[in-house]
Amino acid sequence: MESGSHSSDIVFDVVATSELERAIHDRLADHELRYTSGRRAIVEGLRRADGPITLPELLESSPDLAQSSAYRNLSLLEDAGVVRRLVHGSEHAHFELSESLTEHHHHLICESCGLVRDITLDDTLERTLDRSFDQLAAVEGFRPTHHTVDVYGVCGDCES
Amino acid sequence: MESGSHSSDIVFDVVATSELERAIHDRLADHELRYTSGRRAIVEGLRRADGPITLPELLESSPDLAQSSAYRNLSLLEDAGVVRRLVHGSEHAHFELSESLTEHHHHLICESCGLVRDITLDDTLERTLDRSFDQLAAVEGFRPTHHTVDVYGVCGDCES
DNA sequence: TTGCTTGCAAATGATTTGCACTGCT
DNA sequence: AGCAGTGCAAATCATTTGCAAGCAA
């Protein structure tokens, strides 16, 4: 059960990863940016993370990254539509792969420790929300591009 | 919000204002804070504003406020549950009166100029959302306290 | 008097940027 | 060769804080 036990996961992972890598490579190329090892490390760090993470957390998971380059590349990746920056109350911004590379989702945010976890709403509810937003936006003269739903609370670890 | 005992908007407004003032006074007192003229000016500025505003905007509407005192008092008012701080992508935070002094609502945010406007969802939809959040939060071990729904887009003024 | 408030100036700290160097292509 | 990418150190800028003076109970 040892030598072959993980093979299917790995194959799947490799395929999925290479598709992701190609998509990212193309987006960067569209913006005349190279997909360098430092940028790959950032993407890998975000992909491995269990939800959106801060820059210090990213550096911890990839110690060879220089702080300024990581910040600079996160901004470039954001401009290229590869990364999304989340700004909540906590001191550091959180970063995750763009929804166009993963899937539409929302966030659960711990008000005590700042932890952010992903959640998804069911499609029916999402459609209802979209319809409401379109109507409301029309009344206000807005052209809506996207929406966020954040649920604040206290996570299990912080619940004393 | 309707007592039915007032025949004009002006009278209603005066009464509503004094009720608001008393509620705020009480909350500050609970936190052993005084309701000084500077703090009144902040509350008035927020009340007069057409939605959440930034600190520079607040100072513009009440030029006698000192920047540091305004920041300090906004934080204290936030701690006392009188003010809510909104942190989006824009450079400055936005401030508004707490929902417990007004009513539950959400925001439309212009990605171009940073303008924030209030919107409300209908009660049925809010209840549906709350139910979903409770379920999701339970699965993740979170205890939800509140939620935000932000609709991003481009406002009429910025639509060129 | 006691201690909350205030305004000024200085500090803080996350993020950004200038610049010289490295390394693809 | 030529130009994008990197890392260091320095700069930025919204926000916070120390402190001495003002004011209310």
Coordinates of C-alpha atoms (C1' of nucleotides) in Angstrom, one line a residue:
Chain A
M1 CA 0.0 0.0 0.0
E2 CA 3.0 2.2 0.0
S3 CA 4.7 2.7 -3.3
G4 CA 1.5 3.1 -5.4
S5 CA -0.9 4.4 -2.9
H6 CA -0.7 8.0 -3.9
S7 CA -0.3 7.7 -7.6
S8 CA -3.8 8.6 -8.7
D9 CA -3.8 11.8 -6.6
I10 CA -0.4 12.8 -7.9
V11 CA -1.4 12.2 -11.5
F12 CA -4.6 14.2 -11.0
D13 CA -2.6 16.9 -9.3
V14 CA 0.0 17.1 -11.9
V15 CA -2.6 17.5 -14.7
A16 CA -4.7 20.0 -12.8
T17 CA -1.5 22.0 -11.9
S18 CA -0.2 22.1 -15.4
E19 CA -3.6 23.4 -16.6
L20 CA -3.5 26.1 -13.9
E21 CA 0.1 26.9 -14.8
R22 CA -0.7 27.3 -18.4
A23 CA -3.6 29.6 -17.7
I24 CA -1.5 31.7 -15.5
H25 CA 1.3 31.8 -17.9
D26 CA -1.1 33.0 -20.6
R27 CA -2.5 35.8 -18.4
L28 CA 1.0 37.0 -17.5
A29 CA 2.0 36.9 -21.2
D30 CA -1.0 39.0 -22.0
H31 CA 0.4 41.6 -19.6
E32 CA 3.9 41.1 -21.0
L33 CA 5.1 39.5 -17.8
R34 CA 7.3 36.4 -17.4
Y35 CA 6.3 33.5 -15.2
T36 CA 9.5 33.4 -13.2
S37 CA 10.4 31.1 -10.4
G38 CA 9.6 33.7 -7.8
R39 CA 6.1 34.1 -9.2
R40 CA 5.6 30.4 -9.4
A41 CA 6.6 30.2 -5.7
I42 CA 3.9 32.7 -4.9
V43 CA 1.3 30.9 -6.8
E44 CA 2.3 27.6 -5.2
G45 CA 2.2 29.1 -1.8
L46 CA -1.3 30.4 -2.4
R47 CA -2.4 27.1 -3.9
R48 CA -1.1 25.1 -1.0
A49 CA -2.6 27.4 1.6
D50 CA -5.8 26.5 3.4
G51 CA -7.5 29.7 2.3
P52 CA -6.5 33.3 1.8
I53 CA -3.1 34.1 3.5
T54 CA -1.2 37.2 4.5
L55 CA 2.2 38.2 3.1
P56 CA 4.1 37.1 6.3
E57 CA 2.3 33.8 6.0
L58 CA 3.3 33.5 2.4
L59 CA 7.0 34.3 3.2
E60 CA 6.9 31.7 5.9
S61 CA 5.7 29.0 3.5
S62 CA 8.4 30.1 0.9
P63 CA 11.3 31.5 2.9
D64 CA 13.4 32.3 -0.2
L65 CA 11.0 35.1 -1.3
A66 CA 12.2 38.6 -0.7
Q67 CA 9.5 40.7 1.0
S68 CA 9.6 43.5 -1.5
S69 CA 9.5 41.2 -4.5
A70 CA 6.7 39.3 -3.0
Y71 CA 4.7 42.5 -2.6
R72 CA 5.6 43.7 -6.0
N73 CA 4.7 40.4 -7.7
L74 CA 1.5 40.0 -5.8
S75 CA 0.4 43.4 -7.2
L76 CA 1.5 42.5 -10.7
L77 CA -0.3 39.1 -10.4
E78 CA -3.4 41.0 -9.1
D79 CA -3.3 43.3 -12.2
A80 CA -3.0 40.3 -14.4
G81 CA -6.1 38.7 -12.8
V82 CA -4.2 35.9 -11.2
V83 CA -4.4 36.9 -7.6
R84 CA -7.1 38.6 -5.5
R85 CA -6.3 40.9 -2.6
L86 CA -8.7 40.8 0.3
V87 CA -8.7 43.9 2.6
H88 CA -10.5 43.4 5.9
G89 CA -10.0 45.0 9.3
S90 CA -6.8 43.1 10.1
E91 CA -3.4 44.7 9.8
H92 CA -2.3 42.6 6.8
A93 CA -4.2 42.1 3.5
H94 CA -5.0 38.5 2.6
F95 CA -4.2 37.0 -0.9
E96 CA -5.8 34.2 -2.8
L97 CA -5.9 32.9 -6.4
S98 CA -8.4 34.7 -8.5
E99 CA -11.9 33.3 -8.6
S100 CA -11.5 32.9 -12.4
L101 CA -8.8 30.3 -11.7
T102 CA -10.7 28.6 -8.9
E103 CA -14.4 29.2 -8.3
H104 CA -16.8 31.8 -6.9
H105 CA -16.8 31.7 -3.2
H106 CA -17.1 33.9 -0.1
H107 CA -15.4 34.2 3.3
L108 CA -15.8 33.5 6.9
I109 CA -13.6 35.9 8.9
C110 CA -12.5 35.5 12.5
E111 CA -12.7 38.8 14.3
S112 CA -10.4 37.6 17.0
C113 CA -7.4 36.1 15.1
G114 CA -8.0 37.3 11.5
L115 CA -8.3 33.8 10.1
V116 CA -10.1 33.7 6.7
R117 CA -11.8 30.5 5.4
D118 CA -13.7 29.9 2.1
I119 CA -17.4 29.2 1.9
T120 CA -19.7 28.7 -1.0
L121 CA -23.4 29.5 -1.2
D122 CA -25.7 27.3 -3.3
D123 CA -26.4 28.3 -6.8
T124 CA -30.0 29.3 -6.3
L125 CA -29.1 31.7 -3.6
E126 CA -26.2 33.2 -5.7
R127 CA -28.7 33.7 -8.6
T128 CA -31.1 35.4 -6.3
L129 CA -28.4 37.7 -5.0
D130 CA -27.2 38.6 -8.5
R131 CA -30.8 39.4 -9.5
S132 CA -31.2 41.7 -6.4
F133 CA -27.9 43.4 -7.0
D134 CA -28.7 44.1 -10.7
Q135 CA -31.9 45.7 -9.7
L136 CA -30.5 47.8 -6.9
A137 CA -27.5 48.8 -8.9
A138 CA -29.7 49.9 -11.8
V139 CA -31.7 52.2 -9.4
E140 CA -28.5 53.8 -8.2
G141 CA -26.9 54.1 -11.6
F142 CA -24.2 51.6 -10.9
R143 CA -22.8 49.0 -13.3
P144 CA -22.1 46.0 -11.0
T145 CA -19.0 43.9 -11.7
H146 CA -18.8 41.5 -8.8
H147 CA -19.8 41.1 -5.2
T148 CA -18.4 39.8 -1.9
V149 CA -20.2 38.3 1.0
D150 CA -18.3 38.2 4.3
V151 CA -19.5 36.5 7.4
Y152 CA -17.7 37.7 10.5
G153 CA -17.6 35.8 13.7
V154 CA -15.3 33.9 16.1
C155 CA -13.5 30.7 14.9
G156 CA -13.4 27.5 16.9
D157 CA -9.8 28.0 18.0
C158 CA -10.5 31.5 19.4
E159 CA -13.7 30.4 21.2
S160 CA -12.5 30.2 24.7
Chain B
M1 CA -39.4 54.0 12.7
E2 CA -42.8 55.6 12.6
S3 CA -44.5 56.9 15.8
G4 CA -47.4 58.5 13.9
S5 CA -47.5 61.2 16.5
H6 CA -45.7 63.9 14.5
S7 CA -47.2 65.8 11.6
S8 CA -44.1 67.2 9.9
D9 CA -40.7 65.9 8.9
I10 CA -39.1 68.7 10.8
V11 CA -40.6 67.8 14.1
F12 CA -40.0 64.2 13.4
D13 CA -36.4 65.0 12.6
V14 CA -35.8 66.9 15.8
V15 CA -37.3 64.1 17.9
A16 CA -35.4 61.5 16.1
T17 CA -32.1 63.4 16.5
S18 CA -32.6 63.8 20.3
E19 CA -33.4 60.2 20.6
L20 CA -30.2 59.4 18.7
E21 CA -28.2 61.8 20.8
R22 CA -29.5 60.2 24.0
A23 CA -28.7 56.7 22.7
I24 CA -25.2 57.7 21.8
H25 CA -24.8 59.5 25.2
D26 CA -25.7 56.4 27.0
R27 CA -23.4 54.2 25.0
L28 CA -20.5 56.5 25.7
A29 CA -21.4 56.7 29.3
D30 CA -21.3 52.9 29.4
H31 CA -17.7 53.2 28.3
E32 CA -17.0 56.0 30.6
L33 CA -16.6 58.5 27.8
R34 CA -18.0 62.0 27.6
Y35 CA -20.2 63.2 24.7
T36 CA -18.1 66.2 23.9
S37 CA -18.6 68.8 21.2
G38 CA -15.9 67.3 19.1
R39 CA -17.6 63.9 19.3
R40 CA -21.0 65.5 18.5
A41 CA -19.5 67.2 15.5
I42 CA -18.3 63.8 14.2
V43 CA -21.7 62.2 14.7
E44 CA -23.3 65.1 13.0
G45 CA -20.9 64.9 10.1
L46 CA -21.6 61.2 9.7
R47 CA -25.4 61.8 10.0
R48 CA -25.4 64.5 7.4
A49 CA -23.3 62.5 5.0
D50 CA -24.9 60.8 2.1
G51 CA -23.4 57.4 3.0
P52 CA -20.1 56.3 4.6
I53 CA -17.3 58.9 4.3
T54 CA -13.6 59.0 4.8
L55 CA -11.7 61.0 7.4
P56 CA -10.7 63.7 4.9
E57 CA -14.3 64.1 3.9
L58 CA -15.4 64.3 7.5
L59 CA -12.8 67.0 8.2
E60 CA -14.0 68.9 5.2
S61 CA -17.5 68.9 6.5
S62 CA -16.4 70.0 10.0
P63 CA -13.2 72.0 9.5
D64 CA -12.7 72.7 13.2
L65 CA -11.9 69.1 13.9
A66 CA -8.2 68.2 14.5
Q67 CA -7.2 65.3 12.4
S68 CA -5.7 63.3 15.3
S69 CA -8.6 63.9 17.6
A70 CA -11.0 62.9 14.8
Y71 CA -9.1 59.6 14.3
R72 CA -8.9 59.0 18.0
N73 CA -12.6 59.7 18.6
L74 CA -13.7 57.6 15.6
S75 CA -11.9 54.7 17.2
L76 CA -13.4 55.3 20.6
L77 CA -16.9 55.7 19.0
E78 CA -16.2 52.5 17.2
D79 CA -15.4 50.7 20.4
A80 CA -18.5 52.1 22.0
G81 CA -20.6 50.7 19.2
V82 CA -21.6 54.2 17.8
V83 CA -19.5 54.1 14.6
R84 CA -18.7 51.4 12.1
R85 CA -15.4 51.5 10.2
L86 CA -15.5 50.1 6.6
V87 CA -12.2 48.9 5.1
H88 CA -12.3 48.4 1.4
G89 CA -9.5 48.6 -1.2
S90 CA -9.3 52.4 -1.3
E91 CA -6.6 54.2 0.6
H92 CA -8.9 55.7 3.3
A93 CA -11.3 53.8 5.6
H94 CA -14.9 54.9 5.4
F95 CA -17.0 55.6 8.5
E96 CA -20.7 55.5 9.2
L97 CA -23.1 55.4 12.2
S98 CA -23.4 51.9 13.6
E99 CA -26.3 49.7 12.2
S100 CA -27.7 49.5 15.7
L101 CA -28.4 53.2 15.5
T102 CA -29.7 53.2 12.0
E103 CA -30.7 50.0 10.2
H104 CA -29.1 46.9 8.7
H105 CA -27.9 47.6 5.2
H106 CA -25.1 46.9 2.7
H107 CA -22.9 48.8 0.3
L108 CA -22.4 49.6 -3.4
I109 CA -18.8 50.5 -3.9
C110 CA -17.4 52.3 -7.0
E111 CA -14.1 50.7 -8.0
S112 CA -13.1 53.8 -9.8
C113 CA -13.6 56.7 -7.4
G114 CA -14.2 54.7 -4.1
L115 CA -17.7 56.1 -3.5
V116 CA -19.8 54.1 -1.1
R117 CA -23.6 54.1 -1.2
D118 CA -26.0 52.3 1.1
I119 CA -28.4 49.6 -0.2
T120 CA -30.9 47.3 1.5
L121 CA -32.0 43.8 0.6
D122 CA -35.5 42.7 1.3
D123 CA -36.2 40.9 4.5
T124 CA -36.9 37.5 2.9
L125 CA -33.5 37.5 1.3
E126 CA -31.8 38.6 4.5
R127 CA -33.4 35.8 6.4
T128 CA -32.4 33.3 3.7
L129 CA -28.8 34.6 3.9
D130 CA -28.8 34.4 7.7
R131 CA -30.0 30.8 7.6
S132 CA -27.2 29.9 5.1
F133 CA -24.6 31.6 7.2
D134 CA -25.6 29.8 10.3
Q135 CA -25.4 26.5 8.6
L136 CA -22.1 27.1 7.0
A137 CA -20.6 28.6 10.1
A138 CA -21.7 25.6 12.1
V139 CA -19.9 23.3 9.7
E140 CA -16.7 25.3 10.0
G141 CA -17.0 25.7 13.8
F142 CA -17.6 29.4 13.6
R143 CA -19.9 31.5 15.7
P144 CA -21.2 34.2 13.3
T145 CA -21.8 37.7 14.7
H146 CA -22.6 39.7 11.6
H147 CA -22.2 39.8 7.8
T148 CA -21.5 42.2 5.1
V149 CA -22.5 42.2 1.4
D150 CA -20.6 44.5 -0.9
V151 CA -21.5 45.0 -4.5
Y152 CA -18.5 46.4 -6.5
G153 CA -18.9 48.2 -9.8
V154 CA -18.7 51.6 -11.5
C155 CA -20.8 54.5 -10.5
G156 CA -22.7 56.7 -12.9
D157 CA -20.3 59.6 -12.5
C158 CA -17.3 57.4 -13.3
E159 CA -19.0 55.7 -16.3
S160 CA -17.4 57.6 -19.1
Chain C
dT1 C1' -8.6 68.5 42.2
dT2 C1' -9.1 64.5 39.3
dG3 C1' -8.9 62.8 35.2
dC4 C1' -11.1 62.8 30.5
dT5 C1' -10.0 65.6 26.1
dT6 C1' -7.6 68.0 22.9
dG7 C1' -4.0 69.4 19.4
dC8 C1' 0.5 69.3 18.0
dA9 C1' 4.4 66.8 16.7
dA10 C1' 6.6 62.6 16.4
dA11 C1' 6.2 57.5 15.8
dT12 C1' 4.4 53.4 13.7
dG13 C1' 4.1 49.9 10.3
dA14 C1' 2.2 47.8 6.1
dT15 C1' 3.2 48.5 1.6
dT16 C1' 5.6 50.8 -2.2
dT17 C1' 9.5 52.5 -4.8
dG18 C1' 14.5 53.9 -6.5
dC19 C1' 18.4 51.9 -8.0
dA20 C1' 22.0 48.9 -9.1
dC21 C1' 22.7 44.2 -10.2
dT22 C1' 21.3 39.6 -12.1
dG23 C1' 19.7 36.7 -15.5
dC24 C1' 16.4 35.4 -19.3
dT25 C1' 15.7 35.5 -24.3
Chain D
dA1 C1' 22.9 43.3 -26.2
dG2 C1' 18.7 44.5 -24.2
dC3 C1' 15.3 44.5 -21.1
dA4 C1' 12.4 42.3 -17.4
dG5 C1' 13.1 40.7 -12.7
dT6 C1' 15.2 40.9 -8.1
dG7 C1' 16.7 42.4 -3.4
dC8 C1' 18.2 45.9 -0.5
dA9 C1' 17.5 50.1 1.6
dA10 C1' 14.9 54.2 1.8
dA11 C1' 10.5 56.5 1.1
dT12 C1' 5.3 56.8 1.6
dC13 C1' 1.3 57.7 3.9
dA14 C1' -2.8 56.5 6.6
dT15 C1' -3.3 56.0 11.1
dT16 C1' -1.7 55.9 16.0
dT17 C1' 0.4 57.7 20.0
dG18 C1' 3.2 60.7 23.7
dC19 C1' 2.8 64.6 25.9
dA20 C1' 1.7 69.1 27.8
dA21 C1' -2.2 72.1 28.3
dG22 C1' -7.5 72.7 28.6
dC23 C1' -11.8 71.8 30.5
dA24 C1' -15.7 69.6 32.9
dA25 C1' -17.7 67.3 37.2

